[in-house]
Structure formats: C-alpha cells, structure tokens
Amino acid sequence: MDVSVKGEYALRAVFELSCQGTPDPVKIARIAESQRIPQKFLELILAQLKQGGYLGSRRGADGGYFLARPADQITVGDILRQIEGTMQPSRRPFAKEPADSPFPELWDRVERALSCVVDRTTFADLVERWRQKRSQGVLNWQI
Amino acid sequence: MDVSVKGEYALRAVFELSCQGTPDPVKIARIAESQRIPQKFLELILAQLKQGGYLGSRRGADGGYFLARPADQITVGDILRQIEGTMQPSRRPFAKEPADSPFPELWDRVERALSCVVDRTTFADLVERWRQKRSQGVLNWQI
DNA sequence: GGAATCTCTAGTAGAGTGGTAGAGATTGAC
DNA sequence: GTCAATCTCTACCACTCTACTAGAGATTCC
C-alpha cells in the first residue's frame, strides 16, 4: 500500500517547481540538489512527467524544466498516476479469484477514498499549506 | 499503491472462513481449492494470521483453521496490516527529504482516508453484502 | 500404529526497483 | 560558427522482493 521512491521524487520535483511562482525554467541539477534526488534518476522522472503533459522544458544554457500549467491545475493524483501507472489497490486479472467475490467492490471503495485526497490536493494547496506552516510554527529554513 | 497477492490471498482465506458460520476447522486444502490459492503458499499465510491472533488451528485428522474471534470483530484493515506490515503510503526514513516538507501531512491524510474504509469494514460486513448481492442480482454459484 | 493434518526451515526463479553511464541533440552567448 | 550548458535517449546493472516450492517434523484422532 505504498508509493514508490520514484513517485515521491516526482512529487517533490513538481513541488519544487510549484514553489518558484515564476515560469522560468529550473535546472535538473538544482532540483536534484535542493530535493536531494539522484540527478540521473531525476532526469528520467522529469522526462516522464513532460510526456504526461505536466511539465515543459527548454534545452541549452538557461534551460530547465517548468510547469506546463498553473500549480492549482495539477493534482497529486495526476503525478502519482503518471508515475505509478494506476491507483487501484488491486489490478490483477491473474490471481484467479472466484468470479463472485466481495472484493472488487471493496477495492472500489478504497480507490474512491484515496481519490478524495489525492485528486483534490493541488500543488498550489501544498505550497500554501507549507507556507502557512512555515510562517506560524517551526522555523526551519532548509530549502 | 497496491495490495500484494499475498494480502489478497489472506483476505480471501479469512472471507472463506467467515462464510462458514460454524466454528469447525476448515482444512487448508479446502480453502486453497475453493479460493484458488497455491496450497503451500497459503500455509505460510495462515500461519502468519494465526500468529497475529486472528485465526486458530487444530492438527491431525479433522484439523484445520478457524476464526479466533467472530467475523464482526475482524476488519479488512486488521488482516492487511498483519500481512503487509503497515498501511502508510510512505514509510521511508531513507529517500532523504528536506526536513521541512508538505508531504508527511499529505501521507497522513491518505492514511486516514484509507483507514476509513478498511478499518470499518469487517468480514461480517463482507459476507452480508455478498449474500445480498447473490440473493438479488446476478445468480452465480461458483463457490 | 498409521493416516491426516498443521508446522517449520530452506531455497529459488523471475520481476521490479532504484539507480548509473555515456553519447547525442538543442540552445544561447560570444 | 563555435563553445559550453543543458536536456534527451538508449542501454545497462546490482540488489531486493515477490510469489512461490520442497520436504521433513510435530500433533491429533481413530
């Protein structure tokens, strides 16, 4: 019931871009450093997110990646689905189950519950909550 | 974001025992057959569920496994946690994250949403829903 | 005693995860 | 036009984990 490291890296990268506010491209190297993600691995992840239409990029000096649309129009669920492939708890046509079983309905419920969180949380929400927490509470200027 | 095959097998086995109604032990071989689970693999799973206190067993002729408590006192979440270890979407102290990040809170929300489904669904619920569906709708007597 | 059952310890093939390596294509600055 | 900085593409790989399998041992009931 867990998210892969790759999925977490993807979320952190998009979060980093969402924090920028500006549409200027950010270098892979910078994202890798500030989010502590292995750079070559991050390259693959960002390419995949670009393929999904969530990011854009520019090559050459002053190149980098940027959000392809505003942060309030990208959800956590979008990114997770793009990286992990799906969100269904059970996507197995194999593990032969008796045709008549109570579990498909259960998995539907689980998926809807998950969806309620991840498809309603945008990166704009994440940035906002994070800024609020920073301004009120524990002061920690690591980023 | 998925449940392992082992976890599914565990759920199906407990469901099978819950359907019995009677406290008589059911043989591994019978559960394996009716739920189409590889028998030797199922042995390991049932032993683990017994360790967790959800099942009891008896050896010898007329032996088998049975629920250690009533089906309305065992939840889907109990079984999943016993088999999968946890339900947190992210349990990684490695993947070094900046100390100050919006994600732990997100994972908490996800876990609570999941919990709402799996910790409130007992095996008695599953059996009841399944019986209702059978009596009303698609008639299918595979089990 | 013996048959039927659970129990315990090992092992294992294959897929998947989490990377790394390096050459190539584009861009911007000079 | 050249050079440096950057993204892009293909390939590879070590390690872990998943989903099993094998087989001998311990109990129980008749």
Short mmCIF file of C-alpha atoms in Angstrom, two decimals, chain A residues 25-141:
data_model
loop_
_atom_site.label_atom_id
_atom_site.label_comp_id
_atom_site.label_asym_id
_atom_site.label_seq_id
_atom_site.Cartn_x
_atom_site.Cartn_y
_atom_site.Cartn_z
CA PRO A 25 12.93 27.06 -16.24
CA VAL A 26 14.72 25.40 -13.35
CA LYS A 27 17.73 23.18 -13.99
CA ILE A 28 17.60 19.49 -13.22
CA ALA A 29 20.78 19.89 -11.22
CA ARG A 30 19.16 22.46 -8.99
CA ILE A 31 16.06 20.40 -8.33
CA ALA A 32 18.23 17.36 -7.67
CA GLU A 33 20.30 19.25 -5.17
CA SER A 34 17.61 21.02 -3.25
CA GLN A 35 15.37 17.97 -3.07
CA ARG A 36 18.26 15.52 -2.62
CA ILE A 37 17.36 13.32 -5.57
CA PRO A 38 19.99 11.44 -7.64
CA GLN A 39 20.33 13.59 -10.73
CA LYS A 40 20.41 10.95 -13.44
CA PHE A 41 17.39 9.27 -11.96
CA LEU A 42 15.58 12.57 -11.76
CA GLU A 43 16.22 13.15 -15.46
CA LEU A 44 14.17 10.08 -16.30
CA ILE A 45 11.38 11.11 -13.99
CA LEU A 46 11.13 14.64 -15.35
CA ALA A 47 11.08 13.32 -18.92
CA GLN A 48 8.17 11.09 -17.96
CA LEU A 49 6.31 13.99 -16.38
CA LYS A 50 6.89 16.04 -19.51
CA GLN A 51 5.46 13.21 -21.59
CA GLY A 52 2.38 13.31 -19.43
CA GLY A 53 1.98 16.98 -20.26
CA TYR A 54 2.62 18.26 -16.75
CA LEU A 55 5.99 19.82 -17.41
CA GLY A 56 7.68 21.68 -20.22
CA SER A 57 11.39 22.06 -20.84
CA ARG A 58 13.98 24.11 -22.65
CA ARG A 59 17.44 22.94 -23.61
CA GLY A 60 20.72 24.75 -23.69
CA ALA A 61 22.18 27.32 -21.36
CA ASP A 62 19.44 28.79 -19.19
CA GLY A 63 17.34 25.77 -19.99
CA GLY A 64 15.49 23.63 -17.50
CA TYR A 65 12.05 22.36 -16.60
CA PHE A 66 8.93 24.31 -15.72
CA LEU A 67 5.27 23.60 -15.00
CA ALA A 68 3.23 23.21 -18.18
CA ARG A 69 0.19 24.62 -16.38
CA PRO A 70 -0.51 26.52 -13.19
CA ALA A 71 0.12 24.73 -9.92
CA ASP A 72 -3.55 24.89 -9.00
CA GLN A 73 -4.33 22.77 -12.04
CA ILE A 74 -2.01 19.90 -11.23
CA THR A 75 -3.03 17.44 -8.53
CA VAL A 76 -1.04 14.95 -6.51
CA GLY A 77 -3.16 12.24 -8.13
CA ASP A 78 -2.16 13.40 -11.62
CA ILE A 79 1.51 12.97 -10.83
CA LEU A 80 1.13 9.70 -8.96
CA ARG A 81 -0.91 8.16 -11.74
CA GLN A 82 1.57 9.31 -14.36
CA ILE A 83 4.45 7.71 -12.48
CA GLU A 84 2.87 4.68 -10.83
CA GLY A 85 0.53 3.83 -13.67
CA THR A 86 -2.67 3.47 -11.67
CA MET A 87 -4.14 3.88 -8.26
CA GLN A 88 -6.27 0.78 -7.99
CA PRO A 89 -5.33 -1.29 -4.96
CA SER A 90 -5.84 -4.48 -6.95
CA ARG A 91 -5.29 -4.55 -10.68
CA ARG A 92 -4.74 -8.25 -11.15
CA PRO A 93 -6.60 -10.17 -13.74
CA PHE A 94 -4.38 -13.10 -12.76
CA ALA A 95 -4.57 -14.17 -9.05
CA LYS A 96 -7.65 -16.10 -10.12
CA GLU A 97 -10.47 -15.12 -7.92
CA PRO A 98 -13.84 -16.83 -7.85
CA ALA A 99 -15.99 -14.85 -10.26
CA ASP A 100 -18.32 -13.96 -7.48
CA SER A 101 -16.46 -12.17 -4.73
CA PRO A 102 -16.97 -9.23 -2.42
CA PHE A 103 -13.56 -7.72 -3.08
CA PRO A 104 -13.93 -5.76 -6.32
CA GLU A 105 -16.48 -3.60 -4.57
CA LEU A 106 -14.16 -3.15 -1.61
CA TRP A 107 -11.32 -2.05 -3.88
CA ASP A 108 -13.64 0.46 -5.49
CA ARG A 109 -14.39 1.96 -2.12
CA VAL A 110 -10.73 2.15 -1.27
CA GLU A 111 -9.90 3.80 -4.55
CA ARG A 112 -12.63 6.38 -4.12
CA ALA A 113 -11.36 7.18 -0.64
CA LEU A 114 -7.83 7.60 -1.93
CA SER A 115 -9.04 9.69 -4.80
CA CYS A 116 -10.82 12.03 -2.40
CA VAL A 117 -7.45 13.03 -1.04
CA VAL A 118 -5.04 12.90 -3.94
CA ASP A 119 -7.31 14.21 -6.68
CA ARG A 120 -8.41 17.17 -4.61
CA THR A 121 -4.99 18.23 -3.47
CA THR A 122 -3.27 20.51 -5.96
CA PHE A 123 0.32 21.64 -5.77
CA ALA A 124 -0.94 25.14 -5.11
CA ASP A 125 -2.60 23.71 -1.99
CA LEU A 126 0.62 22.05 -0.92
CA VAL A 127 2.62 25.23 -1.36
CA GLU A 128 0.05 27.27 0.51
CA ARG A 129 -0.17 24.89 3.46
CA TRP A 130 3.56 24.67 3.61
CA ARG A 131 3.97 28.45 3.62
CA GLN A 132 1.40 28.75 6.39
CA LYS A 133 3.13 26.16 8.50
CA ARG A 134 6.44 27.91 7.97
CA SER A 135 5.13 31.31 8.89
CA GLN A 136 3.38 30.12 12.06
CA GLY A 137 5.23 27.27 13.53
CA VAL A 138 8.55 25.58 13.49
CA LEU A 139 11.01 27.86 11.79
CA ASN A 140 13.22 25.80 9.57
CA TRP A 141 14.91 27.29 6.57
#
